[in-house]
Amino acid sequence: MTTLIIIIGAVVYAALYMIYGRKMESEVVKADNAIQTPAHRLYDGVDYVPTRTSVLFGHHFASVAGAAPIVGPVVAMAWGWVPALAWVWFGNIFIGAVHDYLAVMASVRYDGKSIQFVASDLINKRTGYLFYILVFFLLVLVVAAFAAVLGGMFMSNPGIPAAAAYLLIAAVIQGFLMYKTKLPFAVSTAIGIAMLVLVIYLAGVFPLEASRNFWFLAMFFYIIIAAALPVQVLLQPRDYLNAWLLYVGLILGGLGAIFAFQGFTAPAFTSFSPIISAGQPTPFWPVIPLIIACGSLSGFHALVASGTTSKQISSEKAGLAIGYGVMLVEGFLSTIVVIAVAGWGVQVMTGAGQTITTAGWSTQYTPAMSGSFPNAAMFSETWAAMIGDTWLNFIPETFLRIVAGMWVSSFALTTLDSTNRLARYTLAEIFLPLKSKSESLYRFFSNRWVASVIPAAIGVYLGWSGSFGLLWPSFGAANQLIAAIALLTGTAWVSKRLKTKATYAFIPAMALWVTVTAAMVWYLAVVIPVTWAANPATGGTVGFITVAMLIMNIIFIIDFFKTKNQPLADTEIGAE
Amino acid sequence: MNPLDPLKRTFQFLKSFSSTMDTAHRNRAVGLTECEVRELENMFVLLLMGSFTGVPAPPSFISAELLPYLEHEIKVVNRRSESASDALSELSGCFDIT
Amino acid sequence: MKTIFFTGKGGVGKSTLSATCAWQLAEKGYKTLLLSIDPAHNVADIFDTSVGHKKSKFSTNLYLQEANLDKAASVYIEQNIDILTEVYSYTKAFNFDTYFKVLRYSPGVEEYASLTILEQTLRNETDYDFIVFDTPPTGLTLRILALPNISITWVDRLRRIRKQILEKRHTIHNITGKYSEEGFRLAYDEKDDAVMQKLNEIWQRYVNVYKALKGEDNSIAVVFNPDYLSLRESQRILEGLDDLYLPLRAAFNNKYEDRLQDTADEVERELLGANGKKVHIARVPLVPAERRNTYKNDFDVTEAFR
């Protein structure tokens, strides 16, 4: 079954890439290699540099791959593996990859300007401003969600915080080797990989135990300090080592899925509304995009694609591989995660002493992932078990579990660091318009320590006090809202500038928008009150953010429809 | 058809694959540093040219002496001044978030 | 080579004293250069001869020079405009190359040109035993004297940033090798970076000037009159020199008359108070108005610099 699914997945992706992707390319975007991309036309040797497509593919993929495509599908397994796969496959192909592709191509045709700029140009200036606020919320919530993930992981397996700590030291050493010495790159890479192995071994032998509060406090200080360091010290070398972790994870996972020859023990379909968020029945529609975000559709990708990637694409037709293709590969990663949980979830959960039956799955699955067996452990253990059931079983399972745990934690910790740096910037941009009215307020919020502490403090607090089931969908909501805006911007681009078949973009865009809005309303109506009752501070904060996002959403959609049928100023051929 | 052809082509493919991987890795190892050095170059020129933009600057003769050698940096400044208001996406590209 | 700077308010007799000093040194057998960097030159008048931007010999040991600041500035700018227009030669197509000439009017031209002359003189004219400088009025003089320090600070900051840039480029090149590729060539080592070399050169230039000014072979003298008007401005000069850690060696109470003794005493006390011990104080008698060749004075000015 596992093998079957992975082959079907590969076939589905490949086939629809050829059919649907190519259709988008030829009929909607009308990509033409004769049109010079900005990388050539605006070449400056600095940002606009045509890059080999294969290299750019790898670069873009590495930028978008992270811990999120793993966490989401694990949660979504509450609905059963068919709904989860359905979203990972079809949500990705028809919405997610389209979103990425349109973002890249719009940016390419806009001289490499960002999707934010395109939105300001085609919809409304304040739409561009909305991006800052939404991104800021996203950054805070991703810290909250990942802090919760990490907190759970650290408490359930003391080997993992040990691995994280030792990896930190290894990264600093790696940075020293790569940047301060004259060692050949291959040598320092080899040492880095050796250190990774050593870290895994040491983590098993010298685990670290501490209280939950300690870990959260440690995370807070880690964020503040790491985000203040020069990037060569920690962030960049860790980034580099993460890439190797990613390969190992992907390759082993892929091999595991293909060669395990196991049937699925998890149910194909449990119920439309199993217990997921805050102990409430969570309807598949509209909430699924909030649960599986990255891996199927991620608004953040629009920013990355229209940031550096679009300035480096060397030909228009390369855009398909990079915009559409990368997203599909990420979907492939999520597919492997679904397979792992579907095949080994029951085994792993019963092994951990949790009651789980096919009939009771919808009410038992999510609560089973708590306390000493958190969400991320579901991933690391099923993944390890999956590989253990193949010819790769010479690798000890404890080792594999730590590798999987390291994979998630290392990416998550890098995210915590990067988000803080980005948050400093967005906070300053958010308060910029208020500068003329209150200079001191602006100064306060753009102070680098204030701007660093605020998102870190809110994020870590929410992660500490809130449940994962509360935080993950709220992060998903911010992400999906940005995606909806980006996709609708892409639609506006197609209809206003390209004047081709906008329906290919408009239908998924509106479907997404309606879904995301409904999901946020559901969340506000169902999840927030429950959380508020348990913890007003947490419920209030997340509730406030959700309300703010909904308001901005309404403003946006009004602006979108107001300008939808307005012709662009320069297309009015009047007095010629 | 030469029986060695498929073998040769596989070999070629592996070679180009590993060279791509090599380039991609090297780029990843310095990606952030490249983002950083561009900003430093931007700042360097801004400090020098400050007197042309109202920012306190070194005596303009020091700037004048250095200016002829700063062609690359001035390109960076020009590019940055265009994109300074659109930096969110570029920063997102530099930093891995999700 | 020793240097002497005569500073003071306008009209106190600074130029006359510096001329006297130079003349006396020359008469004593020292090869001496009297260089005026005061835009309102008096040297030619005092010696009743024509003096120009180039040194001219007045007597066996005495050479005179009135530095033309405008000319110095122009030469300097021309040099740099040449390089600028070479690099940006396409601006010729738009006649924009002339725009670089606006540099002549930037603030600080006078100071900078004076400093350039000073620096060049200190560097080149080492075969003189003494160089006596007649300086411009107080404000300009202080700014000129402060310029090496300011420049050193700025250049140091710029060097530090440049070092960081080069270090990061070096790291990038080490790993990707991209800076030896066509179209991407950038310097990543200090020895290859024209900018860094220039910064180091400029830094060294100013450090040398500052060292020379602070050193044992340099003397700064302040000239004032026995009246309260020149007292205030002279105090400014002393404060300025103090801030720059530049050594005051002599103080000339010029145009002294016995009837002004009390005022003279008080002015000296007010001005030199604590410094009185380290500074050589000399009262130079008033020279009758009808005297010609005022540089020939019985009073030995050079004594203060023994």
PDB file of N, CA and C in Angstrom, chain C residues 199-238:
ATOM      1  N   LEU C 199      42.326  54.254   1.171  1.00  0.00           N
ATOM      2  CA  LEU C 199      41.989  54.594   2.551  1.00  0.00           C
ATOM      3  C   LEU C 199      43.227  54.537   3.433  1.00  0.00           C
ATOM      4  N   ASN C 200      44.035  53.506   3.250  1.00  0.00           N
ATOM      5  CA  ASN C 200      45.252  53.399   4.048  1.00  0.00           C
ATOM      6  C   ASN C 200      46.203  54.553   3.761  1.00  0.00           C
ATOM      7  N   GLU C 201      46.291  54.890   2.462  1.00  0.00           N
ATOM      8  CA  GLU C 201      47.176  55.985   2.074  1.00  0.00           C
ATOM      9  C   GLU C 201      46.739  57.290   2.705  1.00  0.00           C
ATOM     10  N   ILE C 202      45.429  57.562   2.611  1.00  0.00           N
ATOM     11  CA  ILE C 202      44.909  58.793   3.201  1.00  0.00           C
ATOM     12  C   ILE C 202      45.149  58.804   4.699  1.00  0.00           C
ATOM     13  N   TRP C 203      44.892  57.690   5.315  1.00  0.00           N
ATOM     14  CA  TRP C 203      45.063  57.574   6.770  1.00  0.00           C
ATOM     15  C   TRP C 203      46.502  57.884   7.161  1.00  0.00           C
ATOM     16  N   GLN C 204      47.425  57.286   6.419  1.00  0.00           N
ATOM     17  CA  GLN C 204      48.836  57.486   6.735  1.00  0.00           C
ATOM     18  C   GLN C 204      49.230  58.952   6.574  1.00  0.00           C
ATOM     19  N   ARG C 205      48.726  59.552   5.510  1.00  0.00           N
ATOM     20  CA  ARG C 205      49.018  60.960   5.255  1.00  0.00           C
ATOM     21  C   ARG C 205      48.645  61.817   6.461  1.00  0.00           C
ATOM     22  N   TYR C 206      47.434  61.613   6.957  1.00  0.00           N
ATOM     23  CA  TYR C 206      46.974  62.454   8.061  1.00  0.00           C
ATOM     24  C   TYR C 206      47.660  62.110   9.358  1.00  0.00           C
ATOM     25  N   VAL C 207      47.930  60.841   9.553  1.00  0.00           N
ATOM     26  CA  VAL C 207      48.648  60.463  10.768  1.00  0.00           C
ATOM     27  C   VAL C 207      50.009  61.138  10.795  1.00  0.00           C
ATOM     28  N   ASN C 208      50.660  61.166   9.646  1.00  0.00           N
ATOM     29  CA  ASN C 208      51.968  61.819   9.571  1.00  0.00           C
ATOM     30  C   ASN C 208      51.871  63.295   9.916  1.00  0.00           C
ATOM     31  N   VAL C 209      50.852  63.958   9.367  1.00  0.00           N
ATOM     32  CA  VAL C 209      50.718  65.389   9.664  1.00  0.00           C
ATOM     33  C   VAL C 209      50.469  65.584  11.151  1.00  0.00           C
ATOM     34  N   TYR C 210      49.577  64.781  11.681  1.00  0.00           N
ATOM     35  CA  TYR C 210      49.250  64.955  13.107  1.00  0.00           C
ATOM     36  C   TYR C 210      50.465  64.698  13.982  1.00  0.00           C
ATOM     37  N   LYS C 211      51.211  63.652  13.653  1.00  0.00           N
ATOM     38  CA  LYS C 211      52.413  63.355  14.430  1.00  0.00           C
ATOM     39  C   LYS C 211      53.392  64.520  14.364  1.00  0.00           C
ATOM     40  N   ALA C 212      53.541  65.076  13.135  1.00  0.00           N
ATOM     41  CA  ALA C 212      54.461  66.199  12.983  1.00  0.00           C
ATOM     42  C   ALA C 212      54.014  67.386  13.827  1.00  0.00           C
ATOM     43  N   LEU C 213      52.695  67.625  13.834  1.00  0.00           N
ATOM     44  CA  LEU C 213      52.204  68.771  14.600  1.00  0.00           C
ATOM     45  C   LEU C 213      52.410  68.569  16.096  1.00  0.00           C
ATOM     46  N   LYS C 214      52.246  67.332  16.541  1.00  0.00           N
ATOM     47  CA  LYS C 214      52.341  67.065  17.973  1.00  0.00           C
ATOM     48  C   LYS C 214      53.778  66.897  18.445  1.00  0.00           C
ATOM     49  N   GLY C 215      54.675  66.689  17.497  1.00  0.00           N
ATOM     50  CA  GLY C 215      56.024  66.249  17.858  1.00  0.00           C
ATOM     51  C   GLY C 215      56.916  67.315  18.458  1.00  0.00           C
ATOM     52  N   GLU C 216      58.084  66.843  18.879  1.00  0.00           N
ATOM     53  CA  GLU C 216      59.074  67.710  19.513  1.00  0.00           C
ATOM     54  C   GLU C 216      59.600  68.765  18.560  1.00  0.00           C
ATOM     55  N   ASP C 217      59.623  68.450  17.267  1.00  0.00           N
ATOM     56  CA  ASP C 217      60.206  69.381  16.308  1.00  0.00           C
ATOM     57  C   ASP C 217      59.245  70.473  15.888  1.00  0.00           C
ATOM     58  N   ASN C 218      58.050  70.467  16.437  1.00  0.00           N
ATOM     59  CA  ASN C 218      57.095  71.506  16.085  1.00  0.00           C
ATOM     60  C   ASN C 218      56.870  72.438  17.264  1.00  0.00           C
ATOM     61  N   SER C 219      56.789  73.734  16.974  1.00  0.00           N
ATOM     62  CA  SER C 219      56.440  74.696  18.006  1.00  0.00           C
ATOM     63  C   SER C 219      55.274  75.531  17.531  1.00  0.00           C
ATOM     64  N   ILE C 220      54.355  75.769  18.437  1.00  0.00           N
ATOM     65  CA  ILE C 220      53.253  76.666  18.101  1.00  0.00           C
ATOM     66  C   ILE C 220      53.370  77.887  19.002  1.00  0.00           C
ATOM     67  N   ALA C 221      53.298  79.035  18.377  1.00  0.00           N
ATOM     68  CA  ALA C 221      53.400  80.281  19.146  1.00  0.00           C
ATOM     69  C   ALA C 221      52.131  81.083  18.974  1.00  0.00           C
ATOM     70  N   VAL C 222      51.664  81.687  20.041  1.00  0.00           N
ATOM     71  CA  VAL C 222      50.506  82.557  19.930  1.00  0.00           C
ATOM     72  C   VAL C 222      50.966  83.997  20.121  1.00  0.00           C
ATOM     73  N   VAL C 223      50.486  84.856  19.238  1.00  0.00           N
ATOM     74  CA  VAL C 223      50.833  86.270  19.322  1.00  0.00           C
ATOM     75  C   VAL C 223      49.615  87.047  19.797  1.00  0.00           C
ATOM     76  N   PHE C 224      49.833  87.926  20.771  1.00  0.00           N
ATOM     77  CA  PHE C 224      48.720  88.767  21.213  1.00  0.00           C
ATOM     78  C   PHE C 224      49.263  90.140  21.600  1.00  0.00           C
ATOM     79  N   ASN C 225      48.371  91.072  21.877  1.00  0.00           N
ATOM     80  CA  ASN C 225      48.751  92.420  22.286  1.00  0.00           C
ATOM     81  C   ASN C 225      48.385  92.613  23.737  1.00  0.00           C
ATOM     82  N   PRO C 226      49.048  93.605  24.400  1.00  0.00           N
ATOM     83  CA  PRO C 226      48.684  93.873  25.804  1.00  0.00           C
ATOM     84  C   PRO C 226      47.373  94.635  25.891  1.00  0.00           C
ATOM     85  N   ASP C 227      46.288  94.023  25.394  1.00  0.00           N
ATOM     86  CA  ASP C 227      44.971  94.618  25.601  1.00  0.00           C
ATOM     87  C   ASP C 227      43.932  93.498  25.713  1.00  0.00           C
ATOM     88  N   TYR C 228      42.766  93.861  26.250  1.00  0.00           N
ATOM     89  CA  TYR C 228      41.775  92.838  26.583  1.00  0.00           C
ATOM     90  C   TYR C 228      41.082  92.279  25.345  1.00  0.00           C
ATOM     91  N   LEU C 229      41.140  93.032  24.258  1.00  0.00           N
ATOM     92  CA  LEU C 229      40.475  92.578  23.041  1.00  0.00           C
ATOM     93  C   LEU C 229      41.145  91.320  22.495  1.00  0.00           C
ATOM     94  N   SER C 230      42.476  91.390  22.441  1.00  0.00           N
ATOM     95  CA  SER C 230      43.165  90.219  21.883  1.00  0.00           C
ATOM     96  C   SER C 230      43.186  89.069  22.881  1.00  0.00           C
ATOM     97  N   LEU C 231      42.895  89.383  24.149  1.00  0.00           N
ATOM     98  CA  LEU C 231      42.897  88.328  25.172  1.00  0.00           C
ATOM     99  C   LEU C 231      41.865  87.244  24.861  1.00  0.00           C
ATOM    100  N   ARG C 232      40.655  87.667  24.580  1.00  0.00           N
ATOM    101  CA  ARG C 232      39.571  86.694  24.366  1.00  0.00           C
ATOM    102  C   ARG C 232      39.897  85.722  23.255  1.00  0.00           C
ATOM    103  N   GLU C 233      40.294  86.297  22.130  1.00  0.00           N
ATOM    104  CA  GLU C 233      40.544  85.428  20.974  1.00  0.00           C
ATOM    105  C   GLU C 233      41.742  84.528  21.219  1.00  0.00           C
ATOM    106  N   SER C 234      42.728  85.069  21.938  1.00  0.00           N
ATOM    107  CA  SER C 234      43.892  84.241  22.236  1.00  0.00           C
ATOM    108  C   SER C 234      43.500  83.067  23.129  1.00  0.00           C
ATOM    109  N   GLN C 235      42.542  83.308  23.995  1.00  0.00           N
ATOM    110  CA  GLN C 235      42.084  82.199  24.852  1.00  0.00           C
ATOM    111  C   GLN C 235      41.457  81.107  24.009  1.00  0.00           C
ATOM    112  N   ARG C 236      40.714  81.527  23.000  1.00  0.00           N
ATOM    113  CA  ARG C 236      40.113  80.546  22.082  1.00  0.00           C
ATOM    114  C   ARG C 236      41.188  79.692  21.431  1.00  0.00           C
ATOM    115  N   ILE C 237      42.256  80.359  21.025  1.00  0.00           N
ATOM    116  CA  ILE C 237      43.314  79.607  20.362  1.00  0.00           C
ATOM    117  C   ILE C 237      43.896  78.576  21.323  1.00  0.00           C
ATOM    118  N   LEU C 238      44.139  79.030  22.543  1.00  0.00           N
ATOM    119  CA  LEU C 238      44.721  78.098  23.513  1.00  0.00           C
ATOM    120  C   LEU C 238      43.807  76.923  23.791  1.00  0.00           C
TER     121      LEU C 238
END
